PDB file of C-alpha atoms in Angstrom:
ATOM      1  CA  MET H  17      41.489  70.751  98.861  1.00 41.00           C
ATOM      2  CA  LYS H  18      40.620  70.463 102.530  1.00 36.00           C
ATOM      3  CA  LYS H  19      42.875  72.297 104.979  1.00 36.00           C
ATOM      4  CA  LEU H  20      43.976  70.643 108.213  1.00 32.00           C
ATOM      5  CA  ARG H  21      42.902  72.691 111.199  1.00 33.00           C
ATOM      6  CA  PRO H  22      45.079  72.890 114.287  1.00 35.00           C
ATOM      7  CA  PHE H  23      43.903  70.843 117.246  1.00 32.00           C
ATOM      8  CA  ALA H  24      41.426  72.733 119.415  1.00 35.00           C
ATOM      9  CA  ALA H  25      39.547  71.706 122.555  1.00 38.00           C
ATOM     10  CA  GLY H  26      36.240  71.766 120.691  1.00 38.00           C
ATOM     11  CA  ASN H  27      37.566  69.582 117.855  1.00 39.00           C
ATOM     12  CA  SER H  28      37.346  66.114 119.355  1.00 39.00           C
ATOM     13  CA  HIS H  29      36.636  63.926 116.310  1.00 41.00           C
ATOM     14  CA  ARG H  30      38.774  60.827 116.981  1.00 44.00           C
ATOM     15  CA  GLY H  31      39.835  60.317 113.325  1.00 43.00           C
ATOM     16  CA  GLY H  32      40.882  63.958 112.982  1.00 42.00           C
ATOM     17  CA  ILE H  33      42.971  63.790 116.139  1.00 42.00           C
ATOM     18  CA  MET H  34      44.668  60.587 114.976  1.00 39.00           C
ATOM     19  CA  LEU H  35      45.417  62.150 111.597  1.00 34.00           C
ATOM     20  CA  ARG H  36      46.895  65.251 113.223  1.00 40.00           C
ATOM     21  CA  CYS H  37      49.021  63.139 115.598  1.00 37.00           C
ATOM     22  CA  ALA H  38      50.302  61.024 112.711  1.00 37.00           C
ATOM     23  CA  PHE H  39      51.090  64.161 110.696  1.00 34.00           C
ATOM     24  CA  LEU H  40      52.990  65.731 113.622  1.00 32.00           C
ATOM     25  CA  ALA H  41      54.948  62.508 114.238  1.00 39.00           C
ATOM     26  CA  ALA H  42      55.925  62.324 110.554  1.00 38.00           C
ATOM     27  CA  LEU H  43      56.948  65.982 110.584  1.00 33.00           C
ATOM     28  CA  ILE H  44      59.139  65.491 113.667  1.00 39.00           C
ATOM     29  CA  LEU H  45      60.773  62.310 112.312  1.00 44.00           C
ATOM     30  CA  SER H  46      61.470  63.876 108.924  1.00 43.00           C
ATOM     31  CA  SER H  47      63.511  66.630 110.585  1.00 44.00           C
ATOM     32  CA  PHE H  48      66.049  64.156 112.027  1.00 48.00           C
ATOM     33  CA  THR H  49      69.257  63.430 110.182  1.00 51.00           C
ATOM     34  CA  CYS H  50      71.585  60.473 110.394  1.00 52.00           C
ATOM     35  CA  GLN H  51      73.843  62.401 112.768  1.00 53.00           C
ATOM     36  CA  ALA H  52      70.999  62.542 115.293  1.00 54.00           C
ATOM     37  CA  PHE H  53      70.837  58.740 115.508  1.00 55.00           C
ATOM     38  CA  SER H  54      74.322  57.286 115.925  1.00 68.00           C
ATOM     39  CA  GLN H  55      77.695  56.715 114.320  1.00 91.00           C
ATOM     40  CA  SER H  56      77.728  55.631 110.686  1.00 97.00           C
ATOM     41  CA  LEU H  57      77.916  51.935 109.830  1.00 97.00           C
ATOM     42  CA  LEU H  58      79.866  52.896 106.698  1.00 98.00           C
ATOM     43  CA  GLN H  59      83.534  53.791 107.001  1.00 97.00           C
ATOM     44  CA  ASN H  60      85.320  56.761 105.464  1.00 97.00           C
ATOM     45  CA  GLY H  61      82.138  58.622 104.504  1.00 97.00           C
ATOM     46  CA  LYS H  62      84.238  61.786 104.219  1.00 97.00           C
ATOM     47  CA  PHE H  63      86.481  60.116 101.581  1.00 97.00           C
ATOM     48  CA  SER H  64      89.902  60.641 103.096  1.00 95.00           C
ATOM     49  CA  LYS H  65      92.821  59.004 101.280  1.00 92.00           C
ATOM     50  CA  PRO H  66      93.205  56.113 100.836  1.00 92.00           C
ATOM     51  CA  LEU H  67      89.596  55.570  99.752  1.00 94.00           C
ATOM     52  CA  ALA H  68      89.416  52.113 101.371  1.00 95.00           C
ATOM     53  CA  PRO H  69      87.073  50.480 102.160  1.00 97.00           C
ATOM     54  CA  TRP H  70      85.248  52.179  99.245  1.00 97.00           C
ATOM     55  CA  LYS H  71      85.744  50.596  95.836  1.00 96.00           C
ATOM     56  CA  ILE H  72      84.899  52.073  92.443  1.00 94.00           C
ATOM     57  CA  PHE H  73      84.783  49.912  89.375  1.00 88.00           C
ATOM     58  CA  SER H  74      83.331  49.610  85.917  1.00 89.00           C
ATOM     59  CA  ILE H  75      82.129  46.412  84.301  1.00 86.00           C
ATOM     60  CA  GLU H  76      84.347  45.337  81.405  1.00 79.00           C
ATOM     61  CA  GLY H  77      83.388  47.173  78.247  1.00 77.00           C
ATOM     62  CA  THR H  78      82.071  50.221  80.113  1.00 80.00           C
ATOM     63  CA  GLY H  79      83.712  53.495  79.144  1.00 78.00           C
ATOM     64  CA  GLY H  80      86.410  54.947  81.370  1.00 83.00           C
ATOM     65  CA  THR H  81      85.942  56.018  84.967  1.00 90.00           C
ATOM     66  CA  GLU H  82      88.295  58.432  86.704  1.00 94.00           C
ATOM     67  CA  LYS H  83      88.215  59.110  90.441  1.00 95.00           C
ATOM     68  CA  SER H  84      89.860  61.461  92.904  1.00 96.00           C
ATOM     69  CA  ALA H  85      89.332  62.522  96.497  1.00 97.00           C
ATOM     70  CA  ALA H  86      90.217  65.857  98.096  1.00 96.00           C
ATOM     71  CA  GLY H  87      88.792  67.979 100.894  1.00 97.00           C
ATOM     72  CA  GLY H  88      86.233  65.347 101.913  1.00 97.00           C
ATOM     73  CA  VAL H  89      84.760  65.091  98.402  1.00 98.00           C
ATOM     74  CA  LEU H  90      84.899  62.064  96.113  1.00 98.00           C
ATOM     75  CA  THR H  91      84.837  63.014  92.433  1.00 98.00           C
ATOM     76  CA  VAL H  92      83.873  60.360  89.875  1.00 97.00           C
ATOM     77  CA  LYS H  93      84.207  61.163  86.181  1.00 96.00           C
ATOM     78  CA  ALA H  94      82.109  58.884  84.000  1.00 94.00           C
ATOM     79  CA  LEU H  95      83.595  59.284  80.529  1.00 92.00           C
ATOM     80  CA  GLU H  96      80.859  57.327  78.729  1.00 91.00           C
ATOM     81  CA  VAL H  97      77.289  56.298  79.446  1.00 91.00           C
ATOM     82  CA  SER H  98      76.618  52.573  79.673  1.00 90.00           C
ATOM     83  CA  GLY H  99      73.626  50.348  78.985  1.00 87.00           C
ATOM     84  CA  LYS H 100      72.958  49.484  82.646  1.00 92.00           C
ATOM     85  CA  ALA H 101      73.169  51.466  85.879  1.00 94.00           C
ATOM     86  CA  SER H 102      75.142  48.606  87.473  1.00 94.00           C
ATOM     87  CA  ASP H 103      77.972  48.899  84.910  1.00 94.00           C
ATOM     88  CA  ARG H 104      79.683  51.594  87.071  1.00 96.00           C
ATOM     89  CA  GLN H 105      79.599  51.285  90.872  1.00 96.00           C
ATOM     90  CA  LEU H 106      80.771  52.878  94.097  1.00 97.00           C
ATOM     91  CA  ILE H 107      80.528  50.134  96.742  1.00 97.00           C
ATOM     92  CA  GLN H 108      81.255  49.302 100.370  1.00 98.00           C
ATOM     93  CA  THR H 109      80.748  46.107 102.380  1.00 97.00           C
ATOM     94  CA  VAL H 110      78.454  46.309 105.399  1.00 97.00           C
ATOM     95  CA  HIS H 111      76.896  43.939 107.940  1.00 96.00           C
ATOM     96  CA  LEU H 112      73.294  44.756 108.872  1.00 97.00           C
ATOM     97  CA  GLU H 113      70.538  43.114 110.904  1.00 96.00           C
ATOM     98  CA  GLY H 114      67.363  41.726 109.380  1.00 96.00           C
ATOM     99  CA  PHE H 115      63.970  43.403 109.832  1.00 97.00           C
ATOM    100  CA  THR H 116      65.647  46.599 111.044  1.00 97.00           C
ATOM    101  CA  ASP H 117      65.157  50.252 110.046  1.00 98.00           C
ATOM    102  CA  TYR H 118      68.102  52.183 108.630  1.00 98.00           C
ATOM    103  CA  VAL H 119      68.716  55.520 106.903  1.00 98.00           C
ATOM    104  CA  LEU H 120      71.308  56.102 104.190  1.00 98.00           C
ATOM    105  CA  GLU H 121      72.164  59.764 103.833  1.00 98.00           C
ATOM    106  CA  PHE H 122      74.639  61.517 101.553  1.00 98.00           C
ATOM    107  CA  GLU H 123      75.334  64.814  99.852  1.00 98.00           C
ATOM    108  CA  ALA H 124      75.884  64.880  96.116  1.00 98.00           C
ATOM    109  CA  ARG H 125      75.896  67.042  93.033  1.00 98.00           C
ATOM    110  CA  ALA H 126      76.598  66.392  89.359  1.00 97.00           C
ATOM    111  CA  ASP H 127      77.744  68.131  86.189  1.00 96.00           C
ATOM    112  CA  LEU H 128      76.311  65.725  83.644  1.00 94.00           C
ATOM    113  CA  ASP H 129      76.340  65.424  79.881  1.00 93.00           C
ATOM    114  CA  VAL H 130      73.895  62.501  80.147  1.00 90.00           C
ATOM    115  CA  ALA H 131      71.651  62.856  83.204  1.00 87.00           C
ATOM    116  CA  GLY H 132      70.748  59.333  84.224  1.00 90.00           C
ATOM    117  CA  GLU H 133      69.416  58.303  87.588  1.00 95.00           C
ATOM    118  CA  LEU H 134      71.781  57.473  90.458  1.00 97.00           C
ATOM    119  CA  MET H 135      70.527  54.163  91.861  1.00 98.00           C
ATOM    120  CA  VAL H 136      71.324  53.123  95.427  1.00 98.00           C
ATOM    121  CA  VAL H 137      70.858  49.459  96.394  1.00 98.00           C
ATOM    122  CA  LEU H 138      71.702  46.946  99.121  1.00 98.00           C
ATOM    123  CA  THR H 139      72.671  43.534  97.681  1.00 97.00           C
ATOM    124  CA  GLU H 140      74.766  40.429  98.204  1.00 93.00           C
ATOM    125  CA  PRO H 141      78.264  40.444  96.650  1.00 92.00           C
ATOM    126  CA  GLN H 142      77.533  37.526  94.265  1.00 89.00           C
ATOM    127  CA  ALA H 143      74.709  36.593  91.912  1.00 85.00           C
ATOM    128  CA  PRO H 144      71.767  36.429  92.200  1.00 87.00           C
ATOM    129  CA  TYR H 145      72.469  39.597  94.288  1.00 89.00           C
ATOM    130  CA  GLY H 146      68.881  40.168  95.511  1.00 90.00           C
ATOM    131  CA  ASN H 147      67.440  43.250  97.138  1.00 94.00           C
ATOM    132  CA  PHE H 148      67.760  43.457 100.917  1.00 97.00           C
ATOM    133  CA  GLY H 149      65.432  46.426 101.435  1.00 97.00           C
ATOM    134  CA  LEU H 150      67.163  49.369  99.751  1.00 98.00           C
ATOM    135  CA  LYS H 151      66.555  50.173  96.103  1.00 97.00           C
ATOM    136  CA  THR H 152      65.903  53.781  95.193  1.00 97.00           C
ATOM    137  CA  GLY H 153      66.891  56.320  92.570  1.00 97.00           C
ATOM    138  CA  PHE H 154      67.891  59.978  92.701  1.00 98.00           C
ATOM    139  CA  ARG H 155      68.184  62.686  90.045  1.00 97.00           C
ATOM    140  CA  LEU H 156      71.287  64.649  90.990  1.00 97.00           C
ATOM    141  CA  LEU H 157      71.345  68.419  90.578  1.00 96.00           C
ATOM    142  CA  PRO H 158      74.250  70.754  89.734  1.00 97.00           C
ATOM    143  CA  GLU H 159      74.105  72.192  93.290  1.00 97.00           C
ATOM    144  CA  TRP H 160      74.944  70.288  96.475  1.00 98.00           C
ATOM    145  CA  GLU H 161      71.867  68.564  97.899  1.00 98.00           C
ATOM    146  CA  LYS H 162      71.369  66.203 100.811  1.00 98.00           C
ATOM    147  CA  TYR H 163      69.710  62.920  99.830  1.00 98.00           C
ATOM    148  CA  SER H 164      68.134  60.475 102.250  1.00 98.00           C
ATOM    149  CA  ALA H 165      66.872  56.928 101.806  1.00 98.00           C
ATOM    150  CA  PRO H 166      65.126  55.352 104.793  1.00 98.00           C
ATOM    151  CA  PHE H 167      64.630  51.597 104.427  1.00 98.00           C
ATOM    152  CA  ARG H 168      63.829  48.402 106.322  1.00 98.00           C
ATOM    153  CA  THR H 169      65.911  45.304 105.724  1.00 97.00           C
ATOM    154  CA  ILE H 170      64.391  41.930 104.924  1.00 97.00           C
ATOM    155  CA  GLN H 171      65.513  38.697 106.591  1.00 95.00           C
ATOM    156  CA  ILE H 172      69.306  38.537 106.749  1.00 95.00           C
ATOM    157  CA  SER H 173      71.213  35.561 108.090  1.00 92.00           C
ATOM    158  CA  PRO H 174      73.710  36.488 110.841  1.00 91.00           C
ATOM    159  CA  GLY H 175      77.169  37.215 109.427  1.00 91.00           C
ATOM    160  CA  THR H 176      75.891  37.873 105.898  1.00 94.00           C
ATOM    161  CA  GLU H 177      78.095  40.294 104.017  1.00 95.00           C
ATOM    162  CA  LEU H 178      76.128  42.876 101.999  1.00 97.00           C
ATOM    163  CA  LEU H 179      77.128  45.712  99.694  1.00 98.00           C
ATOM    164  CA  VAL H 180      75.828  49.270  99.646  1.00 98.00           C
ATOM    165  CA  LYS H 181      76.077  50.232  95.971  1.00 98.00           C
ATOM    166  CA  PHE H 182      75.801  53.585  94.230  1.00 98.00           C
ATOM    167  CA  LEU H 183      75.099  52.686  90.583  1.00 97.00           C
ATOM    168  CA  MET H 184      76.201  55.289  88.018  1.00 96.00           C
ATOM    169  CA  GLY H 185      76.364  53.413  84.710  1.00 94.00           C
ATOM    170  CA  LYS H 186      73.629  55.440  83.027  1.00 94.00           C
ATOM    171  CA  MET H 187      75.325  58.741  83.852  1.00 95.00           C
ATOM    172  CA  GLN H 188      77.978  60.582  81.857  1.00 95.00           C
ATOM    173  CA  GLY H 189      79.827  63.503  83.377  1.00 96.00           C
ATOM    174  CA  THR H 190      81.169  64.313  86.827  1.00 97.00           C
ATOM    175  CA  ILE H 191      79.503  63.145  90.030  1.00 98.00           C
ATOM    176  CA  PHE H 192      80.538  64.471  93.445  1.00 98.00           C
ATOM    177  CA  PHE H 193      79.856  62.759  96.815  1.00 98.00           C
ATOM    178  CA  ARG H 194      80.481  63.803 100.419  1.00 98.00           C
ATOM    179  CA  ASN H 195      79.290  62.985 103.954  1.00 98.00           C
ATOM    180  CA  VAL H 196      77.958  59.479 103.264  1.00 98.00           C
ATOM    181  CA  MET H 197      76.369  57.875 106.334  1.00 98.00           C
ATOM    182  CA  LEU H 198      74.347  54.753 107.087  1.00 98.00           C
ATOM    183  CA  VAL H 199      72.780  54.482 110.525  1.00 98.00           C
ATOM    184  CA  GLN H 200      70.372  52.210 112.303  1.00 97.00           C
ATOM    185  CA  VAL H 201      67.216  54.001 113.401  1.00 96.00           C
ATOM    186  CA  PRO H 202      66.791  53.584 117.171  1.00 93.00           C
ATOM    187  CA  THR H 203      63.748  51.661 118.329  1.00 86.00           C
ATOM    188  CA  ASP H 204      61.555  52.625 121.257  1.00 76.00           C
ATOM    189  CA  THR H 205      61.977  50.098 124.053  1.00 60.00           C
TER     190      THR H 205
END
């Protein structure tokens, strides 16, 4: 494995300099959090009561789901595992711009009997739903962790209502969420 050397006056190979600059830029950008960009486009990311505008539901036939919120933490108890991740959802409506960079960030932990993947997607409210740039999965741990999902939206017609969805159907146990934020990444002008 080749080690990257720090930039030195005698090291003027153009490709090496470009690689080092790209690496430094990525390192700097990865240290930013949503709070460094702007106010969240999602409401009630600290889950104060009432939970609105968040909604939690299970598709008919999916085992029970219990929810509670206290101290800025949303607790979701998935009593049974389901056949599809989308059978149990935490959702919120959002309006975003097309061809724009965003970051979804949240803290979560889980005490699971069946450790499925938490899927996070951005879709339309009705079929055929579609994917508008965000579709990623996370394996939640028993300890609090911060999760981040940078994404770029596809073409979105002005005024289109979209849903940010946390899909938990393939999980059984207790899932905890706090500090959920969605921000637009500022562009250099």
